C-alpha cells in the first residue's frame, strides 16, 4: 500500500509555520500540496516561503483537488468545525487544531462527519506526545505513587507579542486562556491520569475592559477521585511550567513540561527519596503526525482522537461556564 499522502493546510498560521509543516513532511510519502488563506497575498507569500505549490482562498476548490487526501486545520478557533466538516464530506482525513470547536454540539458534529465519511480525525493535543507526560502516565499506571489523589498544573506563561492578536482580543475567534491553554491541561491530565473529568469550579481574571480572560484557576474532579488544580495565564513572566501528581505512596513531578519543545524533566519522590526519570526526548508534533500517518495505514489510532478533542473541550467549557456562573459545573459531553 502506498504511503503517499497529499496535504492541504487550512490556515496560513504560526503553528503551521513553526511546527506542523516540518512534522507533516517528516512522514515518508507525505507532502504538502496547498494552503488556504482568507487573504490571497498572505496565502501566496506563505506558499512561497514554504515551498508549497498552490495557495488558494476557496475551501471547496482545495477540497476538490484529488491530490489532497488530508487536511491540517489551524485557523482561528471559530472556523475549525465548519472547515473540518467540509473536509470530511469531501473525503479528506483531518488533523484539527484544538479546540476542536467552540461548543460541544459543533465538536460532536465534526466527529460524526468524520465517522460517516470514514476518514481519520485527530485533534492536535501535542502534549500527550511528550516523553515527559508519557513517562508520568507510565509511572502512575505502574503504581509508582500508589493511588493518585491530587494534581497541580502550572501553565502560566507570558504570551509573546507575536501571539497577542486574536488570543487576547477576540472572544468570537475563541480567544482567552481557557480555550487556549486550559483545554491542553485538561487533555494532558486525562492522558496522564487515564481518567475523565466530572466537574469544574473556576475563577478568572483580566485587566479592566479586556474582551477575554488573561488568567484562570480551576479545580477539576476526575472519575478516579483525583482533584486537579489548574493555573493558566497569558500575562505571567518567568513562572515556569509544570505538572505534579501527588499520590498515597509518592509523587511525580514534571518540570518545564507544558511546552511545545521536546524538553523538561520528570522526578519521582517516594520512600526511597527523589530521583530523575531517564527520558529520550522527541519532537512532539512529529510524534503526533507519525501516529496519524500510521492510523491512515490502519495501524492504531491518532495520539489524540476526535473523541479526545470533544472530551478535553468539554472540560474547558465547564471551566468557562463556572467562571461565568460562579457555580460548580458538571462536565457533560452533550
Ligand atoms: P495564527 O494567528 O498564526 O493564525 C490563525 C489565523 O490567523 C490564520 O489562519 C491566518 O488566517 C490568520 N493570520 C495569520 N497571520 C496573520 C496576519 N499577519 N494578519 C492577519 N491574519 C493573520 O494562529 P496560531 O498559529 O497561533 O493558532 C492557530 C490555531 O492553532 C488555533 O486554533 C490555536 O488554538 C492552535 N494552536 C495549537 C497549538 C498546539 O500546540 N497544538 C499551538 C498554537 C496554536 P488565514 O489562514 O486566512 O491567512
Coordinates of C-alpha atoms and ligand atoms in Angstrom, one line a residue:
X1 CA 0.0 0.0 0.0
X2 CA 1.3 3.5 -1.0
X3 CA 2.4 5.7 1.9
X4 CA 1.7 8.8 -0.3
X5 CA -0.5 11.4 1.3
X6 CA -1.1 14.9 -0.1
X7 CA -2.0 17.6 2.4
X8 CA -3.8 20.9 2.3
X9 CA -3.1 23.3 5.0
X10 CA -6.2 25.1 6.0
X11 CA -4.9 28.3 7.6
X12 CA -1.7 30.2 7.0
X13 CA -0.8 30.1 10.7
X14 CA 2.1 30.4 13.0
X15 CA 1.7 26.9 14.3
X16 CA 1.8 25.5 10.8
X17 CA 4.9 27.6 10.0
X18 CA 6.8 26.8 13.3
X19 CA 6.0 23.1 13.8
X20 CA 3.4 21.4 11.6
X21 CA 4.9 21.8 8.1
X22 CA 8.0 20.0 9.2
X23 CA 6.1 17.4 11.2
X24 CA 4.0 16.5 8.1
X25 CA 7.0 16.4 5.9
X26 CA 8.8 14.2 8.3
X27 CA 6.4 11.4 7.4
X28 CA 7.7 9.3 4.4
X29 CA 5.5 10.0 1.4
X30 CA 3.6 12.9 2.9
X31 CA 3.8 16.2 1.0
X32 CA 2.0 19.5 1.3
X33 CA 0.1 20.3 -1.8
X34 CA -1.7 23.5 -1.0
X35 CA -2.5 26.2 1.6
X36 CA -5.7 28.0 2.2
X37 CA -5.8 31.6 3.4
X38 CA -8.6 34.2 3.6
X39 CA -6.1 36.6 2.1
X40 CA -4.6 35.8 -1.3
X41 CA -1.4 37.7 -0.8
X42 CA -0.8 36.2 2.6
X43 CA -1.5 32.7 1.2
X44 CA 0.8 33.2 -1.8
X45 CA 3.6 34.6 0.4
X46 CA 3.1 31.6 2.9
X47 CA 3.2 29.1 0.0
X48 CA 6.3 30.7 -1.5
X49 CA 8.1 30.8 1.9
X50 CA 7.5 27.1 2.5
X51 CA 7.8 25.6 -1.0
X52 CA 4.1 24.8 -1.3
X53 CA 2.9 24.6 -4.9
X54 CA -0.7 26.0 -4.6
X55 CA -2.3 28.7 -2.5
X56 CA -6.0 29.5 -2.6
X57 CA -8.8 31.3 -0.9
X58 CA -11.6 28.9 -1.7
X59 CA -12.0 25.9 0.6
X60 CA -14.2 24.0 -1.9
X61 CA -11.5 24.3 -4.6
X62 CA -8.8 23.0 -2.3
X63 CA -11.0 20.1 -1.1
X64 CA -11.9 19.2 -4.7
X65 CA -8.2 18.5 -5.5
X66 CA -7.7 14.8 -6.0
X67 CA -4.0 15.3 -5.0
X68 CA -5.2 16.1 -1.4
X69 CA -6.0 13.2 0.9
X70 CA -5.7 15.0 4.2
X71 CA -6.1 18.5 5.7
X72 CA -4.4 20.2 8.7
X73 CA -6.7 22.9 10.1
X74 CA -5.0 25.7 12.1
X75 CA -7.3 28.6 11.5
X76 CA -8.7 30.6 14.4
X77 CA -11.0 28.5 16.6
X78 CA -14.4 29.6 15.4
X79 CA -13.6 28.3 11.9
X80 CA -12.4 24.7 12.9
X81 CA -15.8 22.9 13.0
X82 CA -17.2 24.1 9.6
X83 CA -13.8 23.5 7.9
X84 CA -13.4 20.0 9.4
X85 CA -16.9 19.0 8.4
X86 CA -16.4 20.3 4.9
X87 CA -13.1 18.4 4.6
X88 CA -14.7 15.1 5.9
X89 CA -17.6 15.4 3.5
X90 CA -15.0 15.8 0.7
X91 CA -13.5 12.5 1.9
X92 CA -10.3 14.0 3.4
X93 CA -8.7 12.9 6.6
X94 CA -8.5 15.6 9.2
X95 CA -6.0 16.8 11.7
X96 CA -7.7 19.7 13.5
X97 CA -6.2 22.1 16.0
X98 CA -7.5 22.4 19.5
X99 CA -10.1 23.4 20.5
X100 CA -11.9 21.2 18.1
X101 CA -14.8 23.7 18.1
X102 CA -16.3 26.5 20.1
X103 CA -19.0 24.4 21.6
X104 CA -19.8 20.7 22.1
X105 CA -22.5 20.4 19.5
X106 CA -20.1 21.5 16.8
X107 CA -17.3 19.3 18.1
X108 CA -19.6 16.3 18.1
X109 CA -20.7 17.2 14.6
X110 CA -17.0 17.1 13.5
X111 CA -16.6 13.6 15.0
X112 CA -19.9 12.5 13.4
X113 CA -18.9 13.9 9.9
X114 CA -15.6 12.1 10.0
X115 CA -17.2 8.9 11.2
X116 CA -19.8 9.0 8.5
X117 CA -17.2 9.7 5.8
X118 CA -14.9 7.0 7.2
X119 CA -12.0 9.4 7.4
X120 CA -9.4 9.6 10.2
X121 CA -9.8 12.5 12.7
X122 CA -7.1 13.7 15.1
X123 CA -7.1 16.6 17.5
X124 CA -3.7 18.3 17.7
X125 CA -3.2 18.0 21.5
X126 CA 0.5 17.7 21.3
X127 CA 1.4 17.5 25.0
X128 CA 0.4 13.8 25.3
X129 CA 3.2 13.1 22.7
X130 CA 5.9 14.4 25.0
X131 CA 8.3 11.9 26.6
X132 CA 7.7 13.6 29.9
X133 CA 4.0 13.1 30.0
X134 CA 4.3 9.6 28.7
X135 CA 6.7 8.8 31.5
X136 CA 4.4 10.2 34.1
X137 CA 1.5 8.2 32.8
X138 CA 3.6 5.0 32.8
X139 CA 4.8 5.6 36.4
X140 CA 1.2 6.2 37.6
X141 CA 0.0 3.1 35.8
X142 CA 2.8 1.0 37.3
X143 CA 1.7 2.2 40.8
X144 CA 4.9 4.2 41.5
X145 CA 3.0 6.8 43.5
X146 CA 0.3 4.5 44.9
X147 CA -3.2 5.9 44.5
X148 CA -3.1 9.3 42.7
X149 CA -5.1 11.7 44.8
X150 CA -4.2 15.3 43.7
X151 CA -2.8 17.0 40.7
X152 CA -1.4 20.5 40.0
X153 CA -0.8 22.0 36.6
X154 CA 1.3 25.2 36.3
X155 CA 0.7 26.7 32.9
X156 CA 1.0 30.4 33.5
X157 CA 3.1 32.0 30.8
X158 CA 3.9 35.3 29.1
X159 CA 2.3 35.2 25.7
X160 CA 4.9 36.5 23.2
X161 CA 3.9 39.7 21.3
X162 CA 3.6 37.7 18.1
X163 CA 0.8 35.6 19.5
X164 CA -1.2 38.5 21.1
X165 CA -3.7 39.0 18.3
X166 CA -7.0 37.2 18.4
X167 CA -5.9 35.3 21.5
X168 CA -6.2 38.4 23.7
X169 CA -8.6 40.4 21.6
X170 CA -11.4 38.3 20.3
X171 CA -13.9 36.2 22.2
X172 CA -15.5 35.5 18.8
X173 CA -12.3 33.8 17.5
X174 CA -12.1 31.7 20.6
X175 CA -9.5 33.8 22.4
X176 CA -8.9 33.7 26.1
X177 CA -6.7 31.5 28.2
X178 CA -9.3 28.8 28.9
X179 CA -9.9 27.7 25.2
X180 CA -6.2 28.2 24.5
X181 CA -4.5 26.6 27.5
X182 CA -6.9 25.0 29.9
X183 CA -8.1 22.8 27.1
X184 CA -4.5 21.5 26.8
X185 CA -4.3 21.0 30.6
X186 CA -7.5 19.0 30.6
X187 CA -6.2 16.8 27.8
X188 CA -2.9 16.3 29.4
X189 CA -4.5 15.4 32.8
X190 CA -6.9 13.0 31.0
X191 CA -3.9 11.3 29.4
X192 CA -1.5 11.2 32.4
X193 CA -4.2 10.1 34.9
X194 CA -6.1 7.9 32.4
X195 CA -9.2 9.3 33.9
X196 CA -12.1 11.6 32.9
X197 CA -13.1 14.9 34.5
X198 CA -16.5 15.1 36.1
X199 CA -16.9 18.6 37.3
X200 CA -15.2 22.0 37.5
X201 CA -15.1 25.1 39.7
X202 CA -13.1 28.1 38.5
X203 CA -12.3 31.8 38.7
X204 CA -10.6 34.0 36.1
X205 CA -9.1 37.4 35.9
X206 CA -8.2 40.0 33.3
X207 CA -7.4 43.7 33.1
X208 CA -10.5 46.0 33.1
X209 CA -12.2 46.1 29.7
X210 CA -10.3 43.2 28.3
X211 CA -12.5 41.1 26.0
X212 CA -11.3 37.7 27.2
X213 CA -9.8 36.3 30.4
X214 CA -6.0 36.5 30.8
X215 CA -5.7 34.1 33.6
X216 CA -7.7 31.3 35.3
X217 CA -7.5 29.0 38.2
X218 CA -9.7 25.9 38.2
X219 CA -10.3 22.7 40.0
X220 CA -11.4 19.6 38.2
X221 CA -12.7 16.5 39.9
X222 CA -11.9 13.3 38.0
X223 CA -13.7 9.9 37.9
X224 CA -10.8 8.2 39.7
X225 CA -11.2 10.5 42.7
X226 CA -8.3 12.9 41.8
X227 CA -8.9 16.6 42.2
X228 CA -6.7 18.7 40.0
X229 CA -5.8 22.3 40.2
X230 CA -5.0 24.3 37.0
X231 CA -3.4 27.7 36.7
X232 CA -3.3 29.1 33.3
X233 CA -2.2 32.6 32.3
X234 CA -1.1 34.8 29.3
X235 CA 0.4 37.5 31.4
X236 CA 3.0 36.0 33.8
X237 CA 6.7 36.3 33.4
X238 CA 9.3 33.7 34.4
X239 CA 6.9 31.4 36.3
X240 CA 8.0 28.2 34.6
X241 CA 5.6 25.4 33.8
X242 CA 4.9 22.0 35.4
X243 CA 2.6 19.3 36.4
X244 CA 2.6 17.3 39.7
X245 CA 0.6 14.2 40.5
X246 CA 0.5 13.6 44.3
X247 CA -0.3 10.1 45.4
X248 CA -0.8 7.9 48.5
X249 CA 2.8 6.4 48.2
X250 CA 4.7 9.1 46.4
X251 CA 4.6 12.0 43.9
X252 CA 5.7 12.6 40.4
X253 CA 6.8 16.0 39.2
X254 CA 7.1 17.2 35.6
X255 CA 9.2 20.3 35.4
X256 CA 9.1 22.7 32.4
X257 CA 6.8 20.2 30.6
X258 CA 3.9 22.3 29.5
X259 CA 5.6 23.4 26.3
X260 CA 5.9 22.8 22.6
X261 CA 9.5 21.9 22.8
X262 CA 11.0 18.4 23.4
X263 CA 12.3 19.3 26.8
X264 CA 11.6 19.1 30.5
X265 CA 12.3 16.6 33.3
X266 CA 10.3 14.1 35.4
X267 CA 11.1 13.4 39.0
X268 CA 9.8 10.7 41.2
X269 CA 9.8 11.1 45.0
X270 CA 8.8 8.2 47.3
X271 CA 10.1 6.4 50.4
X272 CA 13.4 5.8 48.6
X273 CA 14.0 9.5 48.0
X274 CA 13.9 11.7 44.9
X275 CA 15.3 10.7 41.5
X276 CA 15.1 11.9 38.0
X277 CA 13.5 9.6 35.5
X278 CA 15.6 8.9 32.3
X279 CA 13.9 10.2 29.2
X280 CA 14.6 10.1 25.5
X281 CA 13.0 13.4 24.2
X282 CA 11.5 13.5 20.7
X283 CA 9.6 16.2 18.7
X284 CA 6.0 16.2 20.0
X285 CA 4.5 17.2 16.7
X286 CA 6.5 14.7 14.6
X287 CA 5.3 12.0 17.0
X288 CA 1.7 13.1 16.6
X289 CA 1.9 13.1 12.9
X290 CA 3.7 9.7 13.0
X291 CA 0.7 8.2 14.9
X292 CA -1.7 9.9 12.4
X293 CA 0.2 8.5 9.4
X294 CA 0.1 5.1 11.0
X295 CA -3.7 5.5 11.6
X296 CA -4.1 6.2 7.9
X297 CA -2.5 2.9 7.1
X298 CA -4.9 1.2 9.5
X299 CA -2.3 0.9 12.3
X300 CA -3.7 2.2 15.6
X301 CA -5.4 5.4 16.4
X302 CA -4.2 9.0 16.4
X303 CA -2.5 10.2 19.6
X304 CA -5.5 12.3 20.4
X305 CA -8.7 11.3 18.6
X306 CA -11.7 13.4 17.8
X307 CA -13.3 12.0 20.9
X308 CA -10.4 13.2 22.9
X309 CA -10.9 16.6 21.3
X310 CA -14.6 16.6 22.4
X311 CA -13.8 15.4 26.0
X312 CA -11.0 17.9 26.6
X313 CA -13.1 20.7 25.1
X314 CA -16.0 19.7 27.4
X315 CA -13.7 20.1 30.4
X316 CA -12.5 23.6 29.2
X317 CA -16.1 24.6 28.6
X318 CA -17.1 23.6 32.1
X319 CA -14.3 25.7 33.4
X320 CA -15.5 28.7 31.3
X321 CA -19.1 28.1 32.4
X322 CA -18.0 28.0 36.1
X323 CA -16.2 31.3 35.7
X324 CA -19.3 32.9 34.1
X325 CA -21.8 31.4 36.6
X326 CA -19.9 31.3 39.8
X327 CA -21.1 27.7 40.2
X328 CA -19.6 24.3 40.1
X329 CA -20.4 22.8 36.7
X330 CA -20.7 19.2 35.6
X331 CA -18.5 18.2 32.6
X332 CA -21.1 17.0 30.1
X333 CA -20.5 15.6 26.6
X334 CA -23.7 16.9 25.0
Ligands
LIG1 P1 -2.2 32.5 13.9 O1 -2.8 33.8 14.4 O2 -0.8 32.4 13.5 O3 -3.1 32.0 12.7 C1 -4.5 31.9 12.8 C2 -5.1 32.6 11.5 O4 -4.8 34.0 11.6 C3 -4.5 32.1 10.3 O5 -5.3 31.1 9.7 C4 -4.5 33.3 9.4 O6 -5.6 33.4 8.5 C5 -4.6 34.5 10.3 N1 -3.3 35.2 10.3 C6 -2.1 34.8 10.4 N2 -1.2 35.7 10.3 C7 -1.9 36.9 10.0 C8 -1.5 38.2 9.8 N3 -0.3 38.6 9.8 N4 -2.5 39.1 9.6 C9 -3.8 38.7 9.7 N5 -4.2 37.4 9.9 C10 -3.2 36.5 10.1 O7 -2.6 31.4 15.0 P2 -1.8 30.3 15.7 O8 -0.9 29.5 14.8 O9 -1.2 30.8 16.9 O10 -3.1 29.3 16.1 C11 -3.8 28.7 15.1 C12 -4.6 27.5 15.7 O11 -3.7 26.6 16.2 C13 -5.5 27.9 16.9 O12 -6.7 27.1 16.8 C14 -4.7 27.5 18.1 O13 -5.6 27.2 19.2 C15 -4.0 26.4 17.6 N6 -2.6 26.2 18.2 C16 -2.3 25.0 18.7 C17 -1.1 24.7 19.2 C18 -0.7 23.3 19.6 O14 0.4 23.2 20.1 N7 -1.5 22.4 19.4 C19 -0.1 25.8 19.4 C20 -0.5 27.1 18.8 C21 -1.8 27.2 18.3 P3 -5.5 32.9 7.0 O15 -5.4 31.4 7.2 O16 -6.9 33.3 6.5 O17 -4.4 33.5 6.4

